[in-house]
PDB file of C-alpha atoms in Angstrom:
ATOM      1  CA  UNK A   1      -0.091  -0.247   0.063  1.00 45.00           C
ATOM      2  CA  UNK A   2       1.402   3.386  -0.557  1.00 44.00           C
ATOM      3  CA  UNK A   3       1.655   6.691   1.758  1.00 45.00           C
ATOM      4  CA  UNK A   4      -1.250   9.210   1.331  1.00 46.00           C
ATOM      5  CA  UNK A   5      -0.403  12.053  -0.804  1.00 43.00           C
ATOM      6  CA  UNK A   6       2.170  10.299  -2.361  1.00 43.00           C
ATOM      7  CA  UNK A   7       1.325   9.330  -5.989  1.00 42.00           C
ATOM      8  CA  UNK A   8       2.806   7.097  -9.085  1.00 43.00           C
ATOM      9  CA  UNK A   9       2.896   8.602 -12.359  1.00 43.00           C
ATOM     10  CA  UNK A  10       0.726   7.994 -14.958  1.00 46.00           C
ATOM     11  CA  UNK A  11      -0.021   9.027 -18.645  1.00 46.00           C
ATOM     12  CA  UNK A  12      -2.460  11.441 -18.939  1.00 45.00           C
ATOM     13  CA  UNK A  13      -6.080   9.933 -20.418  1.00 46.00           C
ATOM     14  CA  UNK A  14      -5.792  10.354 -24.409  1.00 45.00           C
ATOM     15  CA  UNK A  15      -8.719  12.780 -23.502  1.00 44.00           C
ATOM     16  CA  UNK A  16      -6.700  15.801 -21.332  1.00 43.00           C
ATOM     17  CA  UNK A  17      -3.410  15.205 -23.350  1.00 44.00           C
ATOM     18  CA  UNK A  18      -3.207  18.335 -25.673  1.00 48.00           C
ATOM     19  CA  UNK A  19      -2.583  17.644 -29.866  1.00 54.00           C
ATOM     20  CA  UNK A  20      -0.072  19.141 -31.700  1.00 55.00           C
ATOM     21  CA  UNK A  21      -1.787  22.348 -34.056  1.00 55.00           C
ATOM     22  CA  UNK A  22      -2.001  21.158 -37.923  1.00 63.00           C
ATOM     23  CA  UNK A  23       0.191  22.446 -40.157  1.00 60.00           C
ATOM     24  CA  UNK A  24      -2.293  25.285 -40.785  1.00 73.00           C
ATOM     25  CA  UNK A  25      -3.916  25.618 -37.503  1.00 84.00           C
ATOM     26  CA  UNK A  26      -2.319  29.326 -37.032  1.00 87.00           C
ATOM     27  CA  UNK A  27      -2.417  30.390 -40.824  1.00 88.00           C
ATOM     28  CA  UNK A  28      -6.402  29.811 -40.154  1.00 91.00           C
ATOM     29  CA  UNK A  29      -6.647  31.410 -36.682  1.00 91.00           C
ATOM     30  CA  UNK A  30      -4.679  34.465 -38.780  1.00 91.00           C
ATOM     31  CA  UNK A  31      -7.500  34.248 -41.338  1.00 91.00           C
ATOM     32  CA  UNK A  32     -10.237  34.503 -38.621  1.00 92.00           C
ATOM     33  CA  UNK A  33      -8.882  37.522 -37.276  1.00 91.00           C
ATOM     34  CA  UNK A  34      -8.418  39.248 -40.473  1.00 90.00           C
ATOM     35  CA  UNK A  35     -11.900  38.195 -41.055  1.00 90.00           C
ATOM     36  CA  UNK A  36     -13.516  39.687 -37.525  1.00 91.00           C
ATOM     37  CA  UNK A  37     -11.605  42.637 -37.568  1.00 89.00           C
ATOM     38  CA  UNK A  38     -13.216  43.307 -41.423  1.00 88.00           C
ATOM     39  CA  UNK A  39     -16.537  42.818 -41.208  1.00 86.00           C
ATOM     40  CA  UNK A  40     -17.032  42.712 -38.099  1.00 88.00           C
ATOM     41  CA  UNK A  41     -18.899  39.681 -37.226  1.00 89.00           C
ATOM     42  CA  UNK A  42     -18.205  37.393 -34.127  1.00 90.00           C
ATOM     43  CA  UNK A  43     -15.923  34.790 -34.400  1.00 90.00           C
ATOM     44  CA  UNK A  44     -18.587  31.705 -35.101  1.00 91.00           C
ATOM     45  CA  UNK A  45     -19.324  34.295 -38.929  1.00 91.00           C
ATOM     46  CA  UNK A  46     -15.648  33.865 -39.497  1.00 92.00           C
ATOM     47  CA  UNK A  47     -15.890  30.298 -38.981  1.00 93.00           C
ATOM     48  CA  UNK A  48     -18.363  30.621 -41.769  1.00 92.00           C
ATOM     49  CA  UNK A  49     -17.471  32.872 -43.757  1.00 92.00           C
ATOM     50  CA  UNK A  50     -14.117  31.756 -44.281  1.00 93.00           C
ATOM     51  CA  UNK A  51     -15.866  27.662 -45.210  1.00 92.00           C
ATOM     52  CA  UNK A  52     -17.912  29.084 -47.548  1.00 92.00           C
ATOM     53  CA  UNK A  53     -14.893  31.394 -49.356  1.00 91.00           C
ATOM     54  CA  UNK A  54     -12.893  27.669 -49.476  1.00 91.00           C
ATOM     55  CA  UNK A  55     -16.012  26.382 -51.408  1.00 91.00           C
ATOM     56  CA  UNK A  56     -16.339  28.711 -53.437  1.00 90.00           C
ATOM     57  CA  UNK A  57     -12.402  28.966 -54.193  1.00 89.00           C
ATOM     58  CA  UNK A  58     -12.973  25.242 -54.733  1.00 89.00           C
ATOM     59  CA  UNK A  59     -10.288  24.943 -52.067  1.00 90.00           C
ATOM     60  CA  UNK A  60      -9.504  23.300 -48.322  1.00 91.00           C
ATOM     61  CA  UNK A  61      -9.717  26.336 -45.076  1.00 91.00           C
ATOM     62  CA  UNK A  62      -5.949  26.103 -44.711  1.00 91.00           C
ATOM     63  CA  UNK A  63      -4.959  26.571 -48.179  1.00 89.00           C
ATOM     64  CA  UNK A  64      -7.600  29.629 -48.277  1.00 89.00           C
ATOM     65  CA  UNK A  65      -6.058  31.378 -44.818  1.00 89.00           C
ATOM     66  CA  UNK A  66      -2.653  30.608 -46.049  1.00 87.00           C
ATOM     67  CA  UNK A  67      -3.360  32.292 -49.257  1.00 85.00           C
ATOM     68  CA  UNK A  68      -4.852  35.291 -47.052  1.00 82.00           C
ATOM     69  CA  UNK A  69      -1.585  35.502 -45.483  1.00 72.00           C
ATOM     70  CA  UNK A  70       0.696  35.533 -48.117  1.00 65.00           C
ATOM     71  CA  UNK A  71       0.804  39.398 -49.067  1.00 52.00           C
ATOM     72  CA  UNK A  72       2.644  40.252 -52.926  1.00 50.00           C
ATOM     73  CA  UNK A  73       6.103  41.171 -50.484  1.00 47.00           C
ATOM     74  CA  UNK A  74       5.915  38.238 -47.862  1.00 47.00           C
ATOM     75  CA  UNK A  75       6.087  35.051 -50.229  1.00 46.00           C
ATOM     76  CA  UNK A  76       6.409  33.411 -53.188  1.00 44.00           C
ATOM     77  CA  UNK A  77       3.154  34.693 -55.466  1.00 46.00           C
ATOM     78  CA  UNK A  78       0.044  36.574 -54.322  1.00 47.00           C
ATOM     79  CA  UNK A  79      -3.662  34.785 -53.696  1.00 59.00           C
ATOM     80  CA  UNK A  80      -5.256  33.342 -57.041  1.00 72.00           C
ATOM     81  CA  UNK A  81      -7.801  35.754 -58.554  1.00 82.00           C
ATOM     82  CA  UNK A  82      -9.932  32.913 -57.399  1.00 83.00           C
ATOM     83  CA  UNK A  83      -9.540  32.892 -54.056  1.00 85.00           C
ATOM     84  CA  UNK A  84      -9.957  36.364 -53.587  1.00 86.00           C
ATOM     85  CA  UNK A  85     -13.490  36.109 -55.682  1.00 89.00           C
ATOM     86  CA  UNK A  86     -14.986  33.695 -53.387  1.00 90.00           C
ATOM     87  CA  UNK A  87     -13.622  35.380 -50.189  1.00 88.00           C
ATOM     88  CA  UNK A  88     -15.351  39.042 -51.008  1.00 89.00           C
ATOM     89  CA  UNK A  89     -18.297  37.331 -52.306  1.00 90.00           C
ATOM     90  CA  UNK A  90     -18.537  35.054 -49.074  1.00 89.00           C
ATOM     91  CA  UNK A  91     -18.690  38.216 -46.885  1.00 87.00           C
ATOM     92  CA  UNK A  92     -20.614  40.157 -49.038  1.00 88.00           C
ATOM     93  CA  UNK A  93     -23.358  37.237 -47.849  1.00 85.00           C
ATOM     94  CA  UNK A  94     -22.390  37.738 -45.115  1.00 82.00           C
ATOM     95  CA  UNK A  95     -23.421  41.577 -44.284  1.00 80.00           C
ATOM     96  CA  UNK A  96     -26.556  41.186 -46.651  1.00 79.00           C
ATOM     97  CA  UNK A  97     -29.122  39.963 -44.406  1.00 74.00           C
ATOM     98  CA  UNK A  98     -30.975  37.381 -44.354  1.00 64.00           C
ATOM     99  CA  UNK A  99     -34.311  38.903 -44.614  1.00 62.00           C
ATOM    100  CA  UNK A 100     -35.231  42.832 -44.059  1.00 56.00           C
ATOM    101  CA  UNK A 101     -34.833  43.859 -40.780  1.00 56.00           C
ATOM    102  CA  UNK A 102     -37.940  45.092 -39.126  1.00 56.00           C
ATOM    103  CA  UNK A 103     -38.537  48.581 -37.328  1.00 55.00           C
ATOM    104  CA  UNK A 104     -37.933  47.763 -33.506  1.00 57.00           C
ATOM    105  CA  UNK A 105     -40.927  47.909 -31.435  1.00 60.00           C
ATOM    106  CA  UNK A 106     -39.511  48.133 -27.608  1.00 70.00           C
ATOM    107  CA  UNK A 107     -37.670  51.564 -26.802  1.00 80.00           C
ATOM    108  CA  UNK A 108     -34.659  52.007 -28.144  1.00 82.00           C
ATOM    109  CA  UNK A 109     -30.973  51.736 -26.429  1.00 89.00           C
ATOM    110  CA  UNK A 110     -29.576  54.490 -24.654  1.00 91.00           C
ATOM    111  CA  UNK A 111     -27.596  57.179 -26.748  1.00 93.00           C
ATOM    112  CA  UNK A 112     -24.654  56.376 -24.122  1.00 95.00           C
ATOM    113  CA  UNK A 113     -24.049  53.015 -24.189  1.00 95.00           C
ATOM    114  CA  UNK A 114     -24.820  52.425 -27.655  1.00 94.00           C
ATOM    115  CA  UNK A 115     -21.747  54.868 -28.617  1.00 95.00           C
ATOM    116  CA  UNK A 116     -20.495  52.766 -25.463  1.00 96.00           C
ATOM    117  CA  UNK A 117     -20.616  49.225 -26.734  1.00 96.00           C
ATOM    118  CA  UNK A 118     -20.182  50.812 -30.372  1.00 96.00           C
ATOM    119  CA  UNK A 119     -16.832  52.451 -29.424  1.00 96.00           C
ATOM    120  CA  UNK A 120     -15.451  49.077 -27.669  1.00 96.00           C
ATOM    121  CA  UNK A 121     -15.974  47.012 -30.589  1.00 96.00           C
ATOM    122  CA  UNK A 122     -14.482  49.870 -32.926  1.00 95.00           C
ATOM    123  CA  UNK A 123     -11.060  49.009 -29.592  1.00 95.00           C
ATOM    124  CA  UNK A 124     -11.220  45.334 -30.745  1.00 95.00           C
ATOM    125  CA  UNK A 125     -11.336  45.877 -34.709  1.00 94.00           C
ATOM    126  CA  UNK A 126      -8.068  47.736 -33.921  1.00 94.00           C
ATOM    127  CA  UNK A 127      -6.403  45.220 -31.546  1.00 94.00           C
ATOM    128  CA  UNK A 128      -7.496  42.290 -33.550  1.00 92.00           C
ATOM    129  CA  UNK A 129      -6.068  44.250 -37.009  1.00 91.00           C
ATOM    130  CA  UNK A 130      -2.619  44.873 -35.109  1.00 93.00           C
ATOM    131  CA  UNK A 131      -2.580  41.171 -33.684  1.00 92.00           C
ATOM    132  CA  UNK A 132      -5.410  38.669 -35.341  1.00 90.00           C
ATOM    133  CA  UNK A 133      -3.901  35.642 -34.534  1.00 89.00           C
ATOM    134  CA  UNK A 134      -4.237  36.693 -30.543  1.00 92.00           C
ATOM    135  CA  UNK A 135      -6.581  34.786 -28.947  1.00 93.00           C
ATOM    136  CA  UNK A 136      -7.238  36.879 -26.783  1.00 94.00           C
ATOM    137  CA  UNK A 137      -7.659  39.615 -29.005  1.00 93.00           C
ATOM    138  CA  UNK A 138     -11.329  37.400 -30.701  1.00 94.00           C
ATOM    139  CA  UNK A 139     -12.605  36.661 -27.627  1.00 94.00           C
ATOM    140  CA  UNK A 140     -12.792  40.372 -26.397  1.00 95.00           C
ATOM    141  CA  UNK A 141     -13.999  41.250 -30.819  1.00 94.00           C
ATOM    142  CA  UNK A 142     -16.242  37.639 -30.109  1.00 94.00           C
ATOM    143  CA  UNK A 143     -17.774  39.524 -26.871  1.00 95.00           C
ATOM    144  CA  UNK A 144     -18.524  42.843 -28.058  1.00 95.00           C
ATOM    145  CA  UNK A 145     -19.842  41.859 -31.526  1.00 95.00           C
ATOM    146  CA  UNK A 146     -21.955  39.499 -29.091  1.00 94.00           C
ATOM    147  CA  UNK A 147     -23.456  42.313 -26.885  1.00 95.00           C
ATOM    148  CA  UNK A 148     -24.179  44.602 -29.768  1.00 95.00           C
ATOM    149  CA  UNK A 149     -26.051  42.500 -31.738  1.00 92.00           C
ATOM    150  CA  UNK A 150     -28.081  41.543 -28.768  1.00 92.00           C
ATOM    151  CA  UNK A 151     -27.938  45.666 -27.218  1.00 93.00           C
ATOM    152  CA  UNK A 152     -28.949  46.551 -31.187  1.00 92.00           C
ATOM    153  CA  UNK A 153     -31.455  43.384 -31.268  1.00 90.00           C
ATOM    154  CA  UNK A 154     -30.268  42.272 -34.710  1.00 90.00           C
ATOM    155  CA  UNK A 155     -28.746  39.420 -35.995  1.00 89.00           C
ATOM    156  CA  UNK A 156     -24.940  39.811 -37.439  1.00 89.00           C
ATOM    157  CA  UNK A 157     -22.438  42.343 -35.977  1.00 91.00           C
ATOM    158  CA  UNK A 158     -23.002  44.072 -39.503  1.00 91.00           C
ATOM    159  CA  UNK A 159     -26.596  45.064 -39.136  1.00 91.00           C
ATOM    160  CA  UNK A 160     -25.867  46.009 -35.633  1.00 93.00           C
ATOM    161  CA  UNK A 161     -22.946  47.967 -36.479  1.00 94.00           C
ATOM    162  CA  UNK A 162     -25.045  49.993 -38.820  1.00 93.00           C
ATOM    163  CA  UNK A 163     -27.783  49.886 -36.760  1.00 92.00           C
ATOM    164  CA  UNK A 164     -25.759  51.700 -33.611  1.00 94.00           C
ATOM    165  CA  UNK A 165     -24.395  54.378 -36.103  1.00 94.00           C
ATOM    166  CA  UNK A 166     -27.536  54.768 -37.167  1.00 93.00           C
ATOM    167  CA  UNK A 167     -28.978  56.118 -33.093  1.00 91.00           C
ATOM    168  CA  UNK A 168     -25.958  58.090 -32.450  1.00 93.00           C
ATOM    169  CA  UNK A 169     -26.948  59.951 -36.365  1.00 91.00           C
ATOM    170  CA  UNK A 170     -30.132  60.420 -34.478  1.00 84.00           C
ATOM    171  CA  UNK A 171     -31.783  59.091 -38.181  1.00 70.00           C
ATOM    172  CA  UNK A 172     -33.935  55.903 -36.102  1.00 57.00           C
TER     173      UNK A 172
END
């Protein structure tokens, strides 16, 4: 019998061991950050945009992410035109509302709160633009985008930003 407090060394179960990220993992993470900052959108929507663009360009998601990460001066060649066109189409589709938005029936959010949340989102966008691979920046942007969506009662961050800007301009 072993003494209390002493443990024998046992290997961790397979489910708890950390797996090494795939080679394209960093490129995909960077591409998601770039999409979240530029669109703006949540992490979930960024993954959908990336997958849609990969399908349209008939490439894998890691290949598309690698093409996004390659700037003209960084690698052998810039992204092929079909990849760029597919990415633009996927972003535009994400920005286009599926159904026409109905006017709000409840009281609008306060101008102060709207400005606060929109400013937070813009700050997160700037942080994510500077470090698109930073998981903390991705989480902060995702949180800010979701908060704005809930506050403005819109299904996407793009629509929520437009609604917040209209609210602050006094046109709603």
